[in-house]
């Protein structure tokens, strides 16, 4: 952001990578022109090889090179685009917040291998706290938000109903349809249809039923475009709902029943004894039920429908059905095999034989099935236990002596794995054919290496020495850095974080550490004033300017550092951050008397 | 050296593309469905066995194969890296309640994955808990850790069990 005299305001700056000037993003006025060239120059060294002039550290702007700015700007544009198209409230402040997250993500190389739009969306999510996807979870880990309360929020599908209704009806707001949909959703929750499912799927089904029951003719494909699930899922949810009790009622009966349930007093339970385990465990909240304080318990009931009554979840019903089928099969097996001892003998022989007969396999399964029925709780563990005991008995003697020699392994089998001469020949042909590109690459690499070696041989003695030294020092540096990175703990203060970053980027010796320290002790005014400067940075090759230039980008780091502080550690900012999200907490409860107008 | 192996060996599938990328081969030993991978430094990884003994047996079979091809193979430092177990508690579980109550350990995002991911600290095991009552436990280095983890989680699960009507 730079101050544009034409606009009279702070505007986003656009930096032209070719010409090197900086112009205002809104009116286009050129604000600054770079004098120094960004392009690299080459010189020839003693051996006749072209080398890059100057040091290997080619971005003296310490990480805020033109391409970095471009990346950040792209991210900001992506965030802005999402905010505009989703009509997210909050405007610029939300964009700024999301953009700050994005900066941290870029610093940690999080944007590599991921689409800009995805990372931008995830940053926006964190800023607005809506669910987005796996990117979000990983980003949370990177930003060390994993333990932060906002990640623990569960999404109530009821929240989406209003938005979807509006979208479906093309902008109009229909109270009745939304109300019915919400009731249907509540009934689904009570019937355990919601646990483990995507909220949008249930919303789609509820909306579909509600719209139809109010006489509005919307097809399944309409719903699908609004809710973004596939038709098969929608059909599945509808069938599941149909199978529940509420699914058999007509719409009037259903609404009557829903009213009755609503009128029942919710908190009929007295506080039960127990330990508070929810996120309020450090405060003085009293335990209400199931390890939750009263507030969390109410939230839990609202979002999930509680533990009492209702139908079984469909996943559980499927599991039960499979168990019933297995029981039936096992009963049939028992009828056909009268001899129980014959059973056990078969089981034993399975472990010794390598070949598997299909009949033997099913009897093994059935054998395991009987064991499973006896102990419902430890079914899987038991069966495995028995078989391994038998195995260990068989092989106990052998394995102890034959540690090194490996001669106990069945040679016949091993020989079966190896090819004979003819097979070898064919395999070679096939493999070479399939991997032609790889072989060509290898050949090219070898030729290049050979050429290098030759050049090396031909060069004079001291260049050889120099090159060898250079390689050794490079390797040592790399190893040391890798070790440090492994052993280092996350920085405890913004000052430490800055020092670490500088060391990593290789400017540790070129920066005045004292000046960096003074940055963090100066007052807020100073920091804010210098915020405008990073955008007007030149790519100065002048060593005298290095210190100055490094100060300004350190501001950027200070920003990042303070941002990190706000998220990680305690301090004044942490309370503000929390407060912001606690208020969002209340917004999550949907209000009955929400005025739609 | 790798090419020598490829030219002389192997029965079942082995994956060529893996090899060109990481300089390793995968061999599938038919009998107990074990898949073995060997890298450039001749470290071998063996997956898919149904018990510790089977895993060791398969690894040794593999070493034997390499030996037979003429390479000086030795079987050293066999170590079990991960044990995965699954079980069924046979009652439905309210994952939301578990997520609220044990928020510090649970990660429940129904939009991503239908199961709740519970990271137990002691023993250090990850459990995938599903609404149908099926549990998957992974990350154990020894068998007993799996059992202990299950013992620990069971009372928590009954807490959020669907009450009988």
XYZ file of C-alpha atoms in Angstrom:
762
model
C 0.000 0.000 0.000
C 1.468 3.323 -0.991
C 0.217 6.830 -0.738
C -0.946 8.087 -4.111
C -1.174 11.844 -4.397
C -3.688 11.602 -7.192
C -6.126 9.445 -5.278
C -5.331 11.181 -2.027
C -5.342 7.880 -0.191
C -3.413 4.698 0.440
C -3.782 2.497 -2.603
C -2.504 -0.917 -3.567
C 0.775 -0.634 -5.444
C 1.486 -2.463 -8.667
C 5.083 -3.140 -9.510
C 5.961 -3.674 -13.130
C 8.514 -6.478 -13.328
C 9.898 -5.452 -16.715
C 10.264 -1.710 -16.518
C 10.688 -1.593 -12.789
C 8.346 1.207 -11.873
C 5.696 1.304 -9.175
C 2.278 2.686 -9.933
C -0.942 3.203 -8.064
C -3.364 0.320 -8.456
C -6.445 2.508 -8.733
C -5.553 5.454 -10.946
C -2.368 4.190 -12.572
C -0.139 7.102 -11.675
C 3.539 6.173 -11.605
C 4.848 6.729 -8.111
C 8.409 5.586 -8.286
C 10.908 4.397 -10.800
C 13.678 2.043 -10.034
C 17.115 2.990 -11.162
C 18.846 -0.277 -10.614
C 18.506 -3.164 -12.984
C 16.961 -6.324 -11.736
C 18.498 -8.523 -14.408
C 21.435 -10.736 -13.542
C 24.764 -10.191 -15.314
C 27.338 -12.749 -16.255
C 31.125 -12.833 -16.315
C 33.601 -15.415 -17.479
C 35.879 -16.942 -14.938
C 39.340 -18.407 -15.400
C 38.147 -21.708 -16.781
C 36.051 -20.076 -19.462
C 32.784 -20.944 -17.735
C 30.081 -18.326 -17.474
C 29.210 -17.437 -13.971
C 26.654 -15.191 -12.338
C 28.227 -11.908 -11.295
C 28.182 -11.144 -7.621
C 27.215 -13.368 -4.741
C 24.802 -16.196 -4.727
C 22.400 -14.167 -2.624
C 20.724 -12.441 -5.490
C 17.761 -10.907 -3.757
C 19.141 -8.261 -1.478
C 15.588 -7.238 -0.690
C 15.665 -10.161 1.736
C 12.727 -12.146 0.540
C 10.547 -9.320 -0.629
C 11.570 -9.539 -4.260
C 9.282 -8.602 -7.097
C 8.003 -12.116 -7.517
C 7.229 -12.350 -3.821
C 5.197 -9.175 -4.015
C 3.419 -10.533 -7.028
C 2.565 -13.725 -5.163
C 1.173 -11.785 -2.251
C -0.818 -9.544 -4.547
C -2.211 -12.534 -6.379
C -3.274 -13.994 -3.060
C -4.891 -10.748 -2.058
C -6.754 -10.580 -5.336
C -7.969 -14.115 -4.901
C -9.216 -13.281 -1.403
C -10.929 -10.156 -2.682
C -12.562 -12.093 -5.467
C -13.981 -14.643 -3.068
C -15.185 -11.965 -0.701
C -16.994 -10.190 -3.502
C -18.565 -13.200 -5.088
C -19.752 -14.668 -1.816
C -20.964 -11.291 -0.560
C -18.998 -11.760 2.622
C -19.543 -8.936 5.043
C -16.569 -7.207 6.625
C -15.123 -5.701 3.474
C -11.565 -4.520 3.605
C -10.880 -5.506 7.178
C -11.684 -9.125 6.423
C -9.528 -8.991 3.328
C -6.640 -7.547 5.299
C -6.904 -10.163 7.966
C -7.048 -12.979 5.474
C -4.164 -11.435 3.589
C -2.014 -11.434 6.711
C -2.622 -15.163 7.128
C -1.747 -15.570 3.497
C 1.580 -13.819 4.014
C 2.525 -16.208 6.761
C 1.510 -19.110 4.593
C 3.727 -17.880 1.769
C 6.633 -17.455 4.170
C 6.299 -21.037 5.237
C 6.217 -22.177 1.617
C 2.657 -23.348 2.063
C 1.547 -22.067 -1.313
C 3.877 -24.375 -3.189
C 1.964 -27.210 -4.777
C -1.395 -25.735 -3.935
C -3.686 -23.503 -5.900
C -3.608 -19.863 -4.896
C -7.372 -19.796 -4.749
C -7.412 -22.687 -2.292
C -4.910 -21.168 0.093
C -6.623 -17.790 -0.219
C -9.950 -19.363 0.544
C -8.529 -21.178 3.556
C -7.084 -17.911 4.881
C -10.422 -16.253 4.353
C -12.057 -19.073 6.191
C -9.905 -18.607 9.197
C -10.740 -14.963 9.098
C -14.444 -15.638 8.854
C -14.597 -19.097 10.414
C -16.547 -21.078 7.868
C -15.600 -24.657 6.946
C -13.539 -25.114 3.766
C -11.496 -28.239 3.479
C -8.347 -30.209 4.090
C -6.208 -27.213 3.135
C -7.704 -25.428 6.108
C -6.688 -28.140 8.542
C -3.142 -28.258 7.269
C -2.907 -24.492 7.287
C -4.094 -24.504 10.860
C -1.267 -26.828 11.729
C 1.217 -24.579 9.980
C -0.093 -21.494 11.661
C -0.126 -23.455 14.909
C -3.796 -22.885 15.361
C -4.440 -26.529 16.006
C -5.100 -25.967 19.671
C -6.991 -22.772 19.158
C -10.691 -22.838 19.959
C -11.948 -21.753 16.556
C -10.919 -25.058 15.039
C -13.107 -26.952 17.443
C -16.361 -25.422 16.268
C -18.798 -27.808 14.749
C -21.032 -26.738 11.926
C -24.745 -26.759 12.494
C -26.498 -27.462 9.202
C -29.378 -25.285 10.318
C -27.171 -22.310 9.635
C -27.128 -23.056 5.975
C -30.856 -23.415 5.527
C -31.598 -19.732 5.245
C -28.915 -19.159 2.671
C -29.905 -22.155 0.605
C -33.580 -21.285 0.719
C -32.824 -17.841 -0.513
C -30.690 -19.169 -3.296
C -33.203 -21.767 -4.324
C -36.089 -19.358 -4.476
C -34.016 -16.961 -6.500
C -33.588 -14.175 -3.993
C -36.975 -14.261 -2.356
C -37.138 -15.163 1.312
C -39.744 -17.660 2.303
C -40.189 -18.059 6.030
C -42.446 -21.072 5.905
C -40.197 -23.152 3.728
C -37.191 -22.403 5.916
C -39.129 -23.195 9.060
C -40.271 -26.552 7.792
C -36.808 -27.350 6.543
C -35.399 -26.567 9.971
C -37.934 -28.820 11.627
C -37.101 -31.639 9.251
C -33.438 -31.119 9.971
C -34.057 -31.262 13.721
C -35.896 -34.515 13.246
C -33.010 -35.881 11.196
C -30.660 -34.965 14.004
C -32.776 -36.783 16.539
C -32.727 -39.842 14.289
C -28.956 -39.870 14.158
C -28.805 -39.166 10.436
C -26.509 -36.231 10.857
C -23.481 -37.607 12.680
C -20.581 -38.116 10.332
C -22.300 -36.587 7.331
C -21.629 -33.446 5.349
C -24.082 -30.787 6.516
C -24.898 -29.723 2.960
C -26.293 -33.137 2.061
C -28.821 -33.052 4.878
C -29.715 -29.455 4.106
C -30.416 -30.409 0.535
C -32.735 -33.225 1.514
C -34.559 -31.147 4.107
C -34.983 -28.277 1.676
C -36.263 -30.556 -1.045
C -38.938 -32.065 1.152
C -39.878 -28.704 2.561
C -40.194 -27.036 -0.822
C -42.305 -29.853 -2.206
C -44.568 -29.913 0.819
C -45.309 -26.227 0.352
C -46.348 -26.791 -3.223
C -43.261 -25.266 -4.830
C -42.141 -27.340 -7.749
C -38.385 -27.749 -7.539
C -36.693 -30.742 -9.070
C -33.788 -32.624 -7.571
C -31.402 -31.021 -10.036
C -32.423 -27.561 -8.798
C -31.536 -28.556 -5.287
C -28.300 -30.083 -6.474
C -27.158 -26.855 -8.111
C -27.948 -24.861 -4.992
C -26.455 -27.158 -2.401
C -23.537 -28.585 -4.366
C -23.987 -32.251 -3.678
C -24.553 -34.928 -6.242
C -27.968 -36.336 -7.015
C -27.088 -39.786 -5.775
C -26.307 -38.412 -2.325
C -29.548 -36.468 -2.267
C -31.508 -39.573 -3.167
C -29.731 -41.560 -0.494
C -30.541 -39.005 2.188
C -34.165 -38.931 1.133
C -34.398 -42.695 1.334
C -32.813 -42.671 4.780
C -35.268 -40.074 5.963
C -38.096 -42.079 4.528
C -37.009 -45.044 6.612
C -37.210 -43.129 9.865
C -40.387 -42.756 11.832
C -40.897 -39.138 10.927
C -40.604 -40.012 7.284
C -43.908 -41.834 7.338
C -45.937 -38.895 8.617
C -47.715 -36.420 6.444
C -46.478 -32.895 6.613
C -49.231 -31.696 8.983
C -48.676 -34.575 11.375
C -44.984 -33.923 11.196
C -45.317 -30.250 12.047
C -47.630 -31.030 14.937
C -45.151 -33.509 16.342
C -42.298 -31.077 15.899
C -44.244 -28.442 17.823
C -44.837 -30.876 20.661
C -41.196 -31.742 20.922
C -40.220 -28.097 20.901
C -42.603 -27.259 23.680
C -41.092 -29.935 25.924
C -38.704 -28.345 28.370
C -35.214 -29.094 27.199
C -33.290 -29.022 30.417
C -35.234 -31.637 32.290
C -31.988 -33.104 33.465
C -30.383 -32.039 36.688
C -26.646 -31.527 36.661
C -24.965 -34.877 36.916
C -21.767 -35.439 38.839
C -18.574 -35.603 36.857
C -15.500 -33.868 35.591
C -15.635 -30.924 33.262
C -13.624 -31.875 30.184
C -14.827 -29.412 27.579
C -12.909 -26.326 26.583
C -14.252 -24.512 29.646
C -12.454 -26.813 31.992
C -10.101 -24.167 33.264
C -12.868 -21.719 34.086
C -15.239 -22.288 36.942
C -18.110 -23.702 34.927
C -20.047 -26.388 36.652
C -20.295 -29.823 35.204
C -23.654 -30.567 33.642
C -23.481 -33.876 31.816
C -21.089 -36.056 29.865
C -18.054 -34.035 30.813
C -19.561 -30.812 29.492
C -20.507 -27.608 31.231
C -24.071 -26.374 30.796
C -23.281 -24.089 27.898
C -21.418 -26.739 25.956
C -24.079 -29.289 26.749
C -26.807 -27.091 25.312
C -24.733 -26.502 22.232
C -24.160 -30.201 21.942
C -27.855 -30.990 22.140
C -28.722 -28.329 19.622
C -26.154 -29.416 17.106
C -26.657 -33.126 17.374
C -30.047 -33.951 18.790
C -28.769 -35.571 21.950
C -28.382 -39.168 22.947
C -31.944 -40.124 23.733
C -34.121 -42.062 21.377
C -34.459 -41.771 17.664
C -33.519 -44.261 15.005
C -30.148 -45.896 14.623
C -27.651 -44.146 12.372
C -27.669 -45.619 8.866
C -24.032 -46.719 9.156
C -24.887 -48.661 12.268
C -27.927 -50.182 10.590
C -25.739 -51.379 7.749
C -23.250 -52.886 10.213
C -26.101 -54.665 12.007
C -27.407 -56.028 8.741
C -23.979 -57.390 7.856
C -23.695 -59.016 11.250
C -27.113 -60.619 10.800
C -26.109 -61.961 7.404
C -22.875 -63.350 8.771
C -24.826 -65.052 11.537
C -27.155 -66.633 9.016
C -24.259 -67.914 6.936
C -22.557 -69.300 9.996
C -25.685 -71.123 11.068
C -25.869 -72.720 7.628
C -22.242 -73.788 7.872
C -22.865 -75.370 11.224
C -25.651 -77.399 9.763
C -23.533 -78.809 6.963
C -20.431 -79.531 9.097
C -21.545 -81.672 11.995
C -18.111 -82.447 13.328
C -16.719 -79.590 15.437
C -13.317 -81.258 15.721
C -13.063 -81.445 11.975
C -13.387 -77.666 12.149
C -10.394 -77.227 14.407
C -8.229 -79.524 12.387
C -9.001 -77.469 9.312
C -8.037 -74.319 11.158
C -4.680 -75.757 12.110
C -3.836 -76.958 8.632
C -4.534 -73.514 7.194
C -1.631 -72.039 9.088
C 0.781 -74.692 7.864
C -0.225 -74.830 4.236
C 0.747 -72.066 1.939
C -1.789 -72.808 -0.713
C -5.303 -71.650 0.137
C -8.285 -73.734 -0.763
C -11.443 -71.676 -1.094
C -13.535 -74.010 1.037
C -10.966 -73.948 3.786
C -10.988 -70.177 3.771
C -14.711 -69.898 4.346
C -14.589 -72.368 7.192
C -11.827 -70.298 8.754
C -14.035 -67.228 8.444
C -16.922 -69.058 10.051
C -14.631 -70.249 12.838
C -13.649 -66.676 13.531
C -17.305 -65.738 13.381
C -18.215 -68.036 16.253
C -15.467 -66.606 18.375
C -16.683 -63.115 17.536
C -20.181 -63.878 18.675
C -19.066 -65.031 22.061
C -17.231 -61.808 22.870
C -18.937 -58.874 21.220
C -16.542 -56.332 22.666
C -13.172 -57.745 21.657
C -14.182 -59.538 18.494
C -11.362 -58.496 16.186
C -8.626 -58.768 18.776
C -9.524 -62.242 19.953
C -9.456 -63.968 16.606
C -6.102 -62.516 15.733
C -4.768 -63.499 19.138
C -5.617 -67.172 18.704
C -4.076 -67.457 15.271
C -0.850 -65.744 16.241
C -0.436 -67.935 19.327
C -0.574 -70.962 17.082
C 1.886 -69.463 14.633
C 4.395 -68.469 17.240
C 4.326 -72.011 18.605
C 5.077 -73.408 15.183
C 7.978 -71.170 14.447
C 9.387 -70.473 17.866
C 12.153 -73.019 17.655
C 13.194 -72.093 14.158
C 13.406 -68.327 14.451
C 15.588 -68.279 17.542
C 18.595 -70.041 15.970
C 18.312 -68.907 12.398
C 18.757 -65.178 12.923
C 21.542 -64.607 10.465
C 21.566 -67.580 8.229
C 18.057 -67.380 6.738
C 18.309 -70.991 5.756
C 14.996 -71.856 7.326
C 13.093 -70.176 4.541
C 11.521 -72.543 2.110
C 13.899 -72.633 -0.831
C 11.417 -74.082 -3.230
C 9.163 -71.103 -2.783
C 11.992 -68.633 -3.120
C 13.163 -70.267 -6.308
C 9.681 -69.856 -7.638
C 10.150 -66.115 -7.413
C 13.294 -66.018 -9.478
C 13.316 -66.092 -13.235
C 15.264 -68.543 -15.324
C 17.483 -67.515 -18.238
C 14.787 -67.223 -20.840
C 12.524 -65.218 -18.578
C 15.408 -62.927 -17.702
C 16.009 -62.243 -21.355
C 12.388 -61.358 -22.074
C 12.029 -59.279 -18.965
C 15.060 -57.254 -19.930
C 13.608 -56.459 -23.318
C 10.231 -55.502 -21.905
C 11.702 -53.331 -19.172
C 14.006 -51.465 -21.475
C 11.176 -50.832 -23.870
C 8.906 -49.498 -21.150
C 11.517 -47.287 -19.585
C 13.111 -45.842 -22.669
C 12.841 -42.252 -21.456
C 14.405 -43.035 -18.144
C 17.338 -44.772 -19.809
C 17.840 -41.876 -22.160
C 17.809 -39.448 -19.270
C 20.367 -41.527 -17.428
C 22.603 -41.667 -20.480
C 22.411 -37.901 -20.905
C 23.205 -37.370 -17.236
C 26.203 -39.640 -17.458
C 27.497 -37.874 -20.548
C 27.166 -34.519 -18.799
C 28.954 -35.825 -15.743
C 31.736 -37.248 -17.892
C 32.136 -33.924 -19.676
C 32.318 -32.159 -16.349
C 34.971 -34.540 -15.131
C 36.995 -33.927 -18.251
C 36.780 -30.187 -17.870
C 37.752 -30.613 -14.271
C 40.801 -32.659 -15.205
C 41.887 -30.136 -17.793
C 41.586 -27.102 -15.586
C 44.548 -25.783 -13.659
C 45.514 -26.946 -10.216
C 44.287 -24.010 -8.174
C 40.867 -23.849 -9.831
C 40.520 -27.510 -8.943
C 41.392 -26.659 -5.407
C 38.983 -23.748 -5.334
C 36.117 -25.774 -6.723
C 36.750 -28.589 -4.274
C 36.809 -26.176 -1.353
C 33.648 -24.478 -2.519
C 31.804 -27.752 -2.798
C 32.952 -28.881 0.622
C 31.938 -25.645 2.292
C 28.565 -25.688 0.549
C 27.920 -29.196 1.749
C 28.967 -28.361 5.287
C 26.768 -25.313 5.357
C 23.804 -27.298 4.116
C 24.303 -30.006 6.705
C 24.652 -27.524 9.516
C 21.522 -25.718 8.444
C 19.548 -28.939 8.257
C 20.679 -29.859 11.749
C 19.763 -26.487 13.146
C 16.372 -26.570 11.523
C 15.725 -29.957 13.055
C 16.821 -28.992 16.539
C 15.345 -25.545 16.688
C 12.198 -24.877 18.647
C 9.646 -22.334 17.482
C 10.758 -18.807 18.286
C 9.515 -17.407 21.522
C 9.409 -13.779 20.569
C 9.126 -11.766 17.374
C 12.747 -10.734 17.792
C 13.838 -14.374 17.891
C 11.642 -15.208 14.944
C 13.236 -12.444 12.925
C 16.732 -13.563 13.832
C 15.913 -17.123 12.831
C 14.525 -16.011 9.527
C 17.536 -13.861 8.779
C 19.870 -16.714 9.577
C 17.892 -19.006 7.323
C 17.957 -16.590 4.401
C 21.640 -16.038 4.952
C 21.825 -12.424 6.109
C 22.778 -13.221 9.688
C 26.151 -11.530 9.449
C 25.026 -8.574 7.360
C 22.338 -7.238 9.626
C 22.815 -5.155 12.707
C 21.171 -7.320 15.382
C 20.983 -4.385 17.753
C 18.928 -2.408 15.290
C 16.574 -5.331 14.870
C 16.186 -5.523 18.636
C 15.418 -1.834 18.896
C 12.637 -2.332 16.343
C 10.647 -4.358 18.773
C 11.073 -1.998 21.650
C 10.056 1.131 19.728
C 6.483 2.319 20.059
C 3.600 1.450 17.771
C 3.717 4.830 16.009
C 7.107 4.123 14.584
C 6.048 0.765 13.204
C 2.954 2.160 11.549
C 4.842 4.988 9.864
C 7.414 2.673 8.383
C 4.727 0.367 7.046
C 4.463 2.437 3.878
C 8.116 1.960 3.019
C 8.482 -1.709 2.015
C 6.695 -1.133 -1.267
C 9.110 1.518 -2.387
C 12.167 -0.668 -1.906
C 14.834 -0.712 -4.570
C 16.892 -3.704 -5.448
C 19.987 -1.843 -4.322
C 23.267 -3.589 -4.997
C 24.983 -0.919 -2.958
C 26.427 -2.520 0.169
C 26.000 0.698 2.128
C 22.294 0.553 1.574
C 22.003 -3.021 2.674
C 21.530 -2.155 6.319
C 18.877 0.393 5.529
C 17.070 -1.843 3.133
C 17.137 -4.669 5.582
C 15.523 -2.538 8.229
C 12.420 -1.865 6.197
C 11.673 -5.459 5.255
C 12.252 -6.321 8.869
C 9.175 -4.261 9.445
C 7.359 -6.714 7.339
C 8.770 -9.414 9.541
C 7.806 -7.448 12.594
C 4.297 -7.481 11.259
C 4.459 -11.174 10.697
C 6.149 -11.644 14.028
C 3.533 -9.705 15.866
C 0.876 -11.603 13.993
C 2.495 -14.806 15.107
C 2.553 -13.494 18.608
C -1.103 -12.713 18.469
C -1.814 -16.270 17.513
C 0.734 -18.217 19.510
C 1.553 -16.634 22.791
C -0.289 -14.862 25.516
C -0.276 -11.122 25.678
C -2.629 -8.299 25.122
C -3.461 -9.198 21.554
C -4.465 -12.743 22.452
C -7.364 -11.527 24.547
C -8.619 -9.367 21.701
C -8.353 -12.219 19.262
C -10.278 -14.491 21.586
C -12.919 -11.890 22.213
C -13.517 -11.507 18.545
C -14.219 -15.175 18.189
C -16.178 -15.519 21.391
C -18.629 -13.026 19.982
C -18.816 -15.134 16.898
C -19.685 -17.969 19.253
C -22.992 -16.373 20.123
C -23.790 -15.746 16.501
C -23.717 -19.451 15.862
C -26.934 -20.121 17.714
C -29.674 -19.558 15.213
C -32.300 -17.139 16.337
C -35.949 -18.061 16.091
C -37.135 -14.536 15.693
C -34.654 -13.612 13.038
C -36.193 -10.845 10.984
C -36.025 -11.746 7.364
C -36.908 -8.350 6.004
C 23.001 -52.654 -9.298
C 19.325 -52.030 -9.409
C 19.172 -53.008 -13.012
C 20.844 -56.277 -12.217
C 18.087 -57.097 -9.797
C 15.413 -56.180 -12.246
C 16.848 -58.277 -14.974
C 17.113 -61.378 -12.910
C 14.220 -61.429 -10.574
C 10.665 -61.563 -9.738
C 7.359 -63.149 -10.015
C 4.451 -60.942 -9.236
C 3.920 -57.277 -9.819
C 6.619 -54.860 -9.138
C 6.227 -51.213 -9.846
C 8.513 -49.671 -12.386
C 7.546 -46.058 -11.954
C 8.342 -46.069 -8.281
C 11.755 -47.257 -9.165
C 12.649 -44.487 -11.533
C 11.564 -41.866 -9.055
C 13.014 -43.064 -5.790
C 15.474 -45.726 -6.878
C 13.518 -48.464 -5.147
C 11.645 -51.598 -6.090
C 8.449 -53.063 -4.760
C 7.955 -56.782 -4.678
C 4.746 -58.493 -3.822
C 5.129 -61.842 -2.133
C 2.059 -63.738 -3.035
C 1.503 -65.825 0.011
C 0.432 -63.535 2.763
C -0.169 -60.485 0.641
C 2.934 -58.765 1.898
C 4.427 -55.934 -0.090
C 8.126 -55.261 0.261
C 9.969 -52.173 -0.848
C 13.707 -51.822 -1.045
C 15.559 -48.563 -1.547
C 18.994 -47.661 -2.783
C 20.552 -47.961 0.648
C 19.134 -51.465 0.840
C 16.647 -50.699 3.574
C 13.606 -52.840 3.277
C 10.051 -52.008 4.239
C 7.424 -54.679 4.506
C 3.705 -53.988 4.750
C 0.435 -55.877 4.817
C 1.175 -58.753 7.124
C -1.501 -59.874 9.543
C 0.783 -60.462 12.517
C 4.262 -59.612 13.742
C 5.534 -63.096 13.010
C 4.215 -63.031 9.484
C 5.842 -59.704 8.885
C 9.198 -60.994 10.027
C 8.819 -64.112 7.950
C 8.058 -62.153 4.833
C 10.998 -59.832 5.391
C 13.301 -62.790 5.735
C 11.886 -64.405 2.620
C 12.656 -61.268 0.759
C 16.184 -61.164 2.125
C 16.586 -64.749 1.019
C 15.525 -63.834 -2.499
C 18.116 -61.103 -2.612
C 20.685 -63.506 -1.295
C 19.893 -66.013 -3.993
C 20.487 -63.402 -6.616
C 24.050 -63.277 -5.509
C 24.096 -60.119 -3.453
C 25.620 -60.319 0.014
C 22.436 -59.869 1.997
C 22.242 -59.914 5.767
C 19.094 -59.754 7.859
C 19.716 -57.187 10.558
C 17.677 -54.884 12.791
C 14.182 -56.037 12.094
C 11.841 -53.508 13.703
C 8.092 -53.155 13.705
C 7.150 -49.603 12.806
C 3.380 -49.587 12.916
C 0.529 -51.816 14.012
C -3.027 -51.151 12.843
C -6.032 -52.670 14.571
C -9.763 -52.435 14.131
C -12.718 -53.377 16.267
C -16.413 -52.862 16.783
C -18.123 -51.753 19.975
C -21.552 -52.525 18.535
C -23.384 -49.396 19.600
C -23.811 -46.032 17.864
C -21.718 -43.120 19.132
C -22.488 -39.383 19.124
C -19.308 -38.027 17.624
C -20.338 -34.413 18.198
C -20.505 -34.977 21.930
C -17.089 -36.574 21.930
C -15.722 -33.675 19.921
C -17.093 -31.157 22.407
C -16.060 -33.058 25.459
C -12.573 -34.116 24.381
C -11.921 -31.191 22.109
C -8.222 -31.119 22.884
C -7.692 -34.580 21.444
C -10.463 -34.906 18.881
C -10.648 -33.628 15.363
C -14.109 -33.994 13.854
C -14.845 -32.403 10.473
C -17.854 -34.122 8.928
C -17.332 -32.197 5.712
C -13.982 -33.876 5.254
C -14.228 -37.292 6.815
C -17.136 -39.025 8.460
C -15.071 -40.317 11.356
C -13.702 -38.561 14.390
C -9.892 -38.579 14.674
C -8.870 -39.025 18.283
C -5.195 -38.546 19.126
C -4.511 -40.229 22.428
C -1.477 -38.961 24.312
C -0.790 -41.958 26.488
C -0.150 -44.338 24.717
C 0.494 -42.307 21.598
C -2.143 -43.799 19.345
C -4.493 -42.344 16.771
C -8.021 -43.710 16.752
C -10.622 -43.266 14.037
C -14.046 -43.446 15.631
C -17.128 -43.850 13.488
C -20.792 -43.342 14.275
C -21.555 -47.025 13.615
C -19.336 -48.017 16.512
C -16.395 -49.253 14.484
C -12.989 -48.134 15.706
C -9.631 -48.197 13.923
C -6.473 -47.848 16.032
C -3.147 -47.063 14.436
C 0.328 -45.873 15.322
C 1.245 -48.555 17.831
C 4.768 -49.913 17.929
C 3.827 -52.846 20.116
C 0.638 -54.805 20.267
C -0.089 -53.925 23.887
C -0.351 -50.239 23.091
C -3.342 -51.012 20.897
C -5.033 -52.901 23.686
C -4.329 -50.213 26.262
C -5.655 -47.520 23.960
C -8.850 -49.439 23.465
C -9.252 -49.944 27.200
C -8.810 -46.216 27.668
C -11.283 -45.141 25.019
C -14.052 -47.573 25.842
C -15.527 -45.724 28.853
C -15.449 -42.502 26.852
C -17.398 -44.144 24.073
C -20.040 -45.516 26.406
C -20.495 -41.984 27.706
C -21.752 -40.932 24.291
C -23.521 -44.099 23.424
C -26.979 -43.934 22.001
C -29.299 -44.664 24.883
C -31.575 -47.632 24.465
C -35.266 -46.930 24.106
